[in-house]
Short mmCIF file of C-alpha atoms in Angstrom, two decimals:
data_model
loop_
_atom_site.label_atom_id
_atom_site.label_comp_id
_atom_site.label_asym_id
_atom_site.label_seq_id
_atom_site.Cartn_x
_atom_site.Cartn_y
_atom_site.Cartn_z
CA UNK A 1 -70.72 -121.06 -106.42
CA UNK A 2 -72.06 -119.65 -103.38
CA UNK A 3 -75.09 -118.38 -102.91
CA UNK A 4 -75.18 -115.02 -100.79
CA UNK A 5 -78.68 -114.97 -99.77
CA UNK A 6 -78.46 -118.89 -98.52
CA UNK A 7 -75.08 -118.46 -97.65
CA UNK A 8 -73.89 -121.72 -98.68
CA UNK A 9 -72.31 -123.50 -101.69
CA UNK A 10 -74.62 -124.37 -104.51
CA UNK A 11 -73.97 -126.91 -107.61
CA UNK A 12 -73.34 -125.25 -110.66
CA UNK A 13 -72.96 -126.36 -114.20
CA UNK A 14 -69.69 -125.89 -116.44
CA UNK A 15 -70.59 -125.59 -120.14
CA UNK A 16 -67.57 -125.84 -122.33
CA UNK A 17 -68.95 -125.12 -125.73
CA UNK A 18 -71.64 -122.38 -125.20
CA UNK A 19 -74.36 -122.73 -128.19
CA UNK A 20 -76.28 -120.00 -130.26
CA UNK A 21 -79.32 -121.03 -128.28
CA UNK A 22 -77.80 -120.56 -124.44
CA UNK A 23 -75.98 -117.57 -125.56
CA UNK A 24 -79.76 -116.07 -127.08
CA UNK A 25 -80.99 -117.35 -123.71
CA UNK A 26 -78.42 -115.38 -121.44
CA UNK A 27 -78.70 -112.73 -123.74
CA UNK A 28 -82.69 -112.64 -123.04
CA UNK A 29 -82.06 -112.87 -119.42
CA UNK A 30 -79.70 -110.65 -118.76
CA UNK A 31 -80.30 -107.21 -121.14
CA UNK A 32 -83.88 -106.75 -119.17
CA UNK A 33 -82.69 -107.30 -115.89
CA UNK A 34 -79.90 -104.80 -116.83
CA UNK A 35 -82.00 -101.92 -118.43
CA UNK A 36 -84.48 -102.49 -115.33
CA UNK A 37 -81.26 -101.75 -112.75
CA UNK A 38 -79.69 -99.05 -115.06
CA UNK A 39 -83.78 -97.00 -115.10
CA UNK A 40 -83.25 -97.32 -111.23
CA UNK A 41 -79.63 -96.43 -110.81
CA UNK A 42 -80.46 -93.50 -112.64
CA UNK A 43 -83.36 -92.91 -111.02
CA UNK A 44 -81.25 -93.04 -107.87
CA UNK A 45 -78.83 -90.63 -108.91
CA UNK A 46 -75.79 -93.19 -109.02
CA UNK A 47 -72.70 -91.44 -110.81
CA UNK A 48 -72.42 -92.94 -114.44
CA UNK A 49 -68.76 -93.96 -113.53
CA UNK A 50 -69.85 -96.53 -111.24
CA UNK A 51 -72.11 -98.27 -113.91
CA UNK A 52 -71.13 -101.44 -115.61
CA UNK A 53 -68.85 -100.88 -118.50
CA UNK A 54 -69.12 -103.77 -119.78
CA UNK A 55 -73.17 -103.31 -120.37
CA UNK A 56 -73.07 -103.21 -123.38
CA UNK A 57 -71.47 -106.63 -124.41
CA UNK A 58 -73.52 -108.66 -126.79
CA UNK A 59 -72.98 -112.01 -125.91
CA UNK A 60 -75.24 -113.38 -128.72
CA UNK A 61 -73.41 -111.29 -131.61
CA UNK A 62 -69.91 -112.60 -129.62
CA UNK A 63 -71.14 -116.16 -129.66
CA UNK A 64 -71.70 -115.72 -133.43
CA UNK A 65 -68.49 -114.42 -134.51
CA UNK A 66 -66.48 -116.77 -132.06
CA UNK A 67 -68.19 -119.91 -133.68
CA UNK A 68 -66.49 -119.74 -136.89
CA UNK A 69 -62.85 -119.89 -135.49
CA UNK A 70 -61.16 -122.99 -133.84
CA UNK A 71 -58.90 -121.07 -131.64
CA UNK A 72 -62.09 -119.67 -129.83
CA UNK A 73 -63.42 -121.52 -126.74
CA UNK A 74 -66.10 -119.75 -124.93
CA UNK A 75 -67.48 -121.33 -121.40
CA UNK A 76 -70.27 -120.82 -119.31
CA UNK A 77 -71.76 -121.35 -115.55
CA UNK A 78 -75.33 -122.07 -115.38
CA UNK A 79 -76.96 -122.72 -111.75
CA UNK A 80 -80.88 -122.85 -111.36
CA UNK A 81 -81.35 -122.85 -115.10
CA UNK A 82 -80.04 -119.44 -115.83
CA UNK A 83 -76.03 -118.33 -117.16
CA UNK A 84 -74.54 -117.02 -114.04
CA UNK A 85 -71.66 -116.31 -116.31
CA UNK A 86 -70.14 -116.01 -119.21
CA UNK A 87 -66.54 -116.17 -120.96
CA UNK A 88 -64.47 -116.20 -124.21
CA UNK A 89 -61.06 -117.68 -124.76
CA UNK A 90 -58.24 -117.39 -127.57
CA UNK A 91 -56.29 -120.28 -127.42
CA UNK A 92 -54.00 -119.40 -130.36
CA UNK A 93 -51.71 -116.65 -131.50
CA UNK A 94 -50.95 -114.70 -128.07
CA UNK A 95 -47.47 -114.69 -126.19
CA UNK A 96 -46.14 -113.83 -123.03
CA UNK A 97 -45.24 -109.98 -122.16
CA UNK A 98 -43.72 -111.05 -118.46
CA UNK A 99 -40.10 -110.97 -118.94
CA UNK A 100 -40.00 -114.47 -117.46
CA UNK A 101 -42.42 -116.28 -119.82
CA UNK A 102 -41.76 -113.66 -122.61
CA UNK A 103 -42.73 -114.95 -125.87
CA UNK A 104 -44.47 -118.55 -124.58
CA UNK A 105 -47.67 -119.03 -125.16
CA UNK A 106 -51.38 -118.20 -123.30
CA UNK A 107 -54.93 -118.36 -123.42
CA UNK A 108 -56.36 -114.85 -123.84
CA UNK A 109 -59.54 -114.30 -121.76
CA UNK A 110 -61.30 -112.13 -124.89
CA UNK A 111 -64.56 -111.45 -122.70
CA UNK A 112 -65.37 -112.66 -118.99
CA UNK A 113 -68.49 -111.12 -117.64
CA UNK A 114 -71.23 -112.26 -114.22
CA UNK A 115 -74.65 -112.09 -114.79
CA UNK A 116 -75.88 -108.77 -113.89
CA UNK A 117 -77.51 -109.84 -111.14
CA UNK A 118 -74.47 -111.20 -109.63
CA UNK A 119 -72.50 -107.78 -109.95
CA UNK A 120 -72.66 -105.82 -106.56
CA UNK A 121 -72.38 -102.86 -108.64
CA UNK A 122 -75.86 -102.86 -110.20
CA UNK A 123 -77.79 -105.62 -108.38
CA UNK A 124 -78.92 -104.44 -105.26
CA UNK A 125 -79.21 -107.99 -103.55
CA UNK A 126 -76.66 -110.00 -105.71
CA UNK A 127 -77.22 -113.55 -105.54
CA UNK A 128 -73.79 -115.57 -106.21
CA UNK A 129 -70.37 -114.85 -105.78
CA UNK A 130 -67.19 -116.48 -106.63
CA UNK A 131 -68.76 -116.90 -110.92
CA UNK A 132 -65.73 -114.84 -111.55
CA UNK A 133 -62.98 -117.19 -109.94
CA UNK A 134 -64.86 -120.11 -111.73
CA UNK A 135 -64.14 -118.45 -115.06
CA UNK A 136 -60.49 -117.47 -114.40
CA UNK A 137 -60.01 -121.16 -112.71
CA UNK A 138 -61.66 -122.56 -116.29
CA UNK A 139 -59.12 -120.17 -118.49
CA UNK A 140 -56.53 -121.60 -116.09
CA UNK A 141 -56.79 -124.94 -116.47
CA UNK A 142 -57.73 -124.20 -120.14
CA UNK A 143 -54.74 -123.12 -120.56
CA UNK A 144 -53.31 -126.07 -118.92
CA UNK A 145 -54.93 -128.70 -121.38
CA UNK A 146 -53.35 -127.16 -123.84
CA UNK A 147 -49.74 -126.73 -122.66
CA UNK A 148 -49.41 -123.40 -122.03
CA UNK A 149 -48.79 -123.97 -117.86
CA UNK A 150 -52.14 -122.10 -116.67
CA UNK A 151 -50.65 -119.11 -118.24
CA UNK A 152 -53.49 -116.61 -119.29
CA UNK A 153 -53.88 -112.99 -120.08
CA UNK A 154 -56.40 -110.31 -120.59
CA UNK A 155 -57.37 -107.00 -120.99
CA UNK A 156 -59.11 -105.54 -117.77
CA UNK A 157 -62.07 -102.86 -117.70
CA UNK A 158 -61.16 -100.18 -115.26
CA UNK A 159 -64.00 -101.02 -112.22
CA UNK A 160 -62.21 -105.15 -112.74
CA UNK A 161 -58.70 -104.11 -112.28
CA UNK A 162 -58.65 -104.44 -108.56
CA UNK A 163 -60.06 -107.79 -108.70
CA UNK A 164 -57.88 -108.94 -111.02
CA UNK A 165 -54.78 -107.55 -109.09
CA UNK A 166 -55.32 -108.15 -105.72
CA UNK A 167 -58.11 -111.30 -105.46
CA UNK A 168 -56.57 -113.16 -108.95
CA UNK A 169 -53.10 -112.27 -107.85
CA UNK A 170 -52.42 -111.51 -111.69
CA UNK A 171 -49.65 -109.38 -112.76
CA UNK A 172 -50.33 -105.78 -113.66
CA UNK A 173 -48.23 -104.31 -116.83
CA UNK A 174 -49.77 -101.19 -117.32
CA UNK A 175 -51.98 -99.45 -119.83
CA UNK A 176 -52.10 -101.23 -123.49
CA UNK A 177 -52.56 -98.16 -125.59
CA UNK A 178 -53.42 -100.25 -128.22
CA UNK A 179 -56.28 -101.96 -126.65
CA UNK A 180 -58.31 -98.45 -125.54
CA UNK A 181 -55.89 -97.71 -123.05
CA UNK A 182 -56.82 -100.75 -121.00
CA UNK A 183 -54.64 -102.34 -118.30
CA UNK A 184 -53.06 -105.53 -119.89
CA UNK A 185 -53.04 -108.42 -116.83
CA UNK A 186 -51.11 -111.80 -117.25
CA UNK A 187 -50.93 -115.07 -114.99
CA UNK A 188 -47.51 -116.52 -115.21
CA UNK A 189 -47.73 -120.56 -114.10
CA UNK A 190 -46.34 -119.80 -110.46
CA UNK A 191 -49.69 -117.05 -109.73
CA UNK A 192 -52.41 -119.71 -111.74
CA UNK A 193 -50.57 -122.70 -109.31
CA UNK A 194 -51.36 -120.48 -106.38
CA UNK A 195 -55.11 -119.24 -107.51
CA UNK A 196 -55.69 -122.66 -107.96
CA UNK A 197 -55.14 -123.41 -104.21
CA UNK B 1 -68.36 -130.39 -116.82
CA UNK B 2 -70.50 -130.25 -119.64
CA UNK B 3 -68.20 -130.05 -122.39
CA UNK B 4 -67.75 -129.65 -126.00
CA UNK B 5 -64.78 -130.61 -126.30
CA UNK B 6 -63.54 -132.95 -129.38
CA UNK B 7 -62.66 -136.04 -129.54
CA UNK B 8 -59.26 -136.38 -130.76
CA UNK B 9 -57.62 -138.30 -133.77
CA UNK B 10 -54.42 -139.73 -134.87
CA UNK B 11 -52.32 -138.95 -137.92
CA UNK B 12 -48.70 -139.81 -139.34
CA UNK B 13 -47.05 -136.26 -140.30
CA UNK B 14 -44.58 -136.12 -143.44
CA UNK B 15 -42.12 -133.60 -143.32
CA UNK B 16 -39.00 -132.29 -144.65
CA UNK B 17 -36.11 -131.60 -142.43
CA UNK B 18 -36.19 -128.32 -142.67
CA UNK B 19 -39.70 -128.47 -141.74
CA UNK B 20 -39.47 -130.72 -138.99
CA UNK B 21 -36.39 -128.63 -137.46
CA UNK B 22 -38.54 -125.29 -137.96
CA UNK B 23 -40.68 -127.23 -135.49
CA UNK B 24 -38.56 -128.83 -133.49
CA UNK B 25 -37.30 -124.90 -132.54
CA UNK B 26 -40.58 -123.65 -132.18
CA UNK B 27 -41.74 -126.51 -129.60
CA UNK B 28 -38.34 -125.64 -127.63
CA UNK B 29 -38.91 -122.08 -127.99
CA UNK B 30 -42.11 -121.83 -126.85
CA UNK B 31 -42.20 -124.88 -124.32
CA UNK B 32 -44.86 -126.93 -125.76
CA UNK B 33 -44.69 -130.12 -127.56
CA UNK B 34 -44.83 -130.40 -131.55
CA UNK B 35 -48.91 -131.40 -131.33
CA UNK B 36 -49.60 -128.30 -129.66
CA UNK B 37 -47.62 -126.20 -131.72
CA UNK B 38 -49.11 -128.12 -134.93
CA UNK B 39 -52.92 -127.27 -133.17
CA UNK B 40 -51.67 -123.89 -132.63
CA UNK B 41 -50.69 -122.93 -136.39
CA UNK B 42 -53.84 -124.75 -137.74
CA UNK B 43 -56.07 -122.28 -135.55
CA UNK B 44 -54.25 -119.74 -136.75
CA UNK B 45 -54.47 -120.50 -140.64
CA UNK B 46 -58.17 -121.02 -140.46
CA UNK B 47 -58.58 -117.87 -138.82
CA UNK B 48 -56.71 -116.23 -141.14
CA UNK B 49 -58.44 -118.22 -144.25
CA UNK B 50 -61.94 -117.43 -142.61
CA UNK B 51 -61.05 -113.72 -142.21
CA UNK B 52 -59.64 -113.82 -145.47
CA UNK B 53 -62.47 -114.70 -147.28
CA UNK B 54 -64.64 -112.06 -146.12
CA UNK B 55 -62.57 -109.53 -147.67
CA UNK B 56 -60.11 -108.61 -144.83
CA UNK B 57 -56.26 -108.27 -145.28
CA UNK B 58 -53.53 -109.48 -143.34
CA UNK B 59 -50.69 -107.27 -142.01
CA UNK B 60 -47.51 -107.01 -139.99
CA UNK B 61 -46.87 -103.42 -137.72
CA UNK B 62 -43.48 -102.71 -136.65
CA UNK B 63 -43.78 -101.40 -133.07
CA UNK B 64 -41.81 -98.50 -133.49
CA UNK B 65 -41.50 -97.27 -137.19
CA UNK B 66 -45.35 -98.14 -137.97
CA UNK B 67 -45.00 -99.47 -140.76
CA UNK B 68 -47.14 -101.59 -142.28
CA UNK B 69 -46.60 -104.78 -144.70
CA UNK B 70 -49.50 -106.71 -146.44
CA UNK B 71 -48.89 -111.02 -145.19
CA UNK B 72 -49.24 -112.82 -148.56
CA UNK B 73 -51.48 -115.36 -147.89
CA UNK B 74 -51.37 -118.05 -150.54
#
């Protein structure tokens, strides 16, 4: 990961396997450090559209409910004894909307989410970058391990649809109207050779 | 990497030839070897056993016509 303020690469951890325990710890981490930046962005006036939608995750509550399922793999990055990041992956039951992998299988990235203070959109002086790449490079090769070519897809909130596009080089196919009218993203092997680079 | 991944085991599959074609066209049609696509249904049945037992129903939706039809799950 790199660390902004240092502005250098740090060590992180990959956790493949996140327990109840370092999902409550995330959980206890994050939510104050949230509530704290959402009292001042208010304070401050900043439009509610540029908030993070995804604030309201419960990664605790997720953790839970992913537990009792096999096909559920959910991953973390901890550096300097905190989650810098957090992610959940279905690894069964999803296909392939691109026409040229249509019907083959992927992992589904379910949830992917930074650490608050990570996000440039609520910390004022965020502290790593690149926890996102991490997570899509771990759903990658994920999806590698289990024969599916590094092909992946996932549902994208609006304010992550750039970054998605343009930075993970994933395919756009529109708005899902079945998944709240989100835009549906997939990696065919060819892009999730090329992020790997 | 920490990880949490599995260990894995061995075990000798019986099947039928029906069965074993069923997933001999499934591993062609969907690229992946006859493991994975053995891993892949047993996720699936234990999701649907574990959802199952709470109380929850299983269904198909046709795309177009909406219509819904209840997956017997045995």
């Amino acid at each position: 990961m790199h660390d902004r303020k240092a502005r250098r690469l740090v060590e992180a951890t990959l956790i493949d396997g996140i327990t109840r325990a370092e999902a409550e710890k995330a959980e206890a981490e994050w939510k104050p450090y949230l509530e704290e930046q959402l009292k001042r962005m208010a304070a401050e006036g900043v439009p509610k559209d540029r908030w993070p939608q995804h604030g309201h995750w419960d990664w605790r509550q997720k953790q839970e409910a992913a537990d009792a399922y096999l096909a559920y793999r959910m991953f973390g990055v901890e550096c300097q004894s905190q989650m810098q990041g957090l992610m959940l992956v279905l690894t069964a039951g999803k296909n392939c909307q691109i026409e040229s992998q249509k019907g083959k299988p992927l992992a589904y990235v379910h949830f992917l989410a930074a650490a608050p203070w990570n996000l440039a959109t609520v910390a004022p002086d965020p502290r790593f970058s690149l926890v996102g790449s991490i997570l899509v490079a771990t759903a990658i090769h994920l999806s590698i391990e289990e024969e599916f070519q590094g092909r992946i897809g996932l549902h994208s909130l609006p304010q992550a649809d750039e970054w998605y596009r343009n930075s993970c080089g994933m395919t756009d196919l529109g708005r899902d109207h079945a998944v709240q009218d989100l835009r549906y993203f997939e990696m065919t092997p060819e892009q999730a050779s090329e992020f790997l680079k | 990497m920490q990880t949490g991944t599995p260990s894995r085991k061995t075990m000798t599959l019986n099947l039928t030839e029906a069965e074993m074609q069923a997933l001999d066209e499934l591993s062609a049609t969907k690229d992946i070897s006859k493991t994975a696509v053995l891993r892949q249904a047993l996720r699936l049945y234990q999701m649907v056993e574990v959802r199952t037992a709470r109380g929850e129903k299983l269904f198909f939706e046709h795309d177009t016509t909406k219509q819904k039809a209840e997956l017997m799950v045995l």
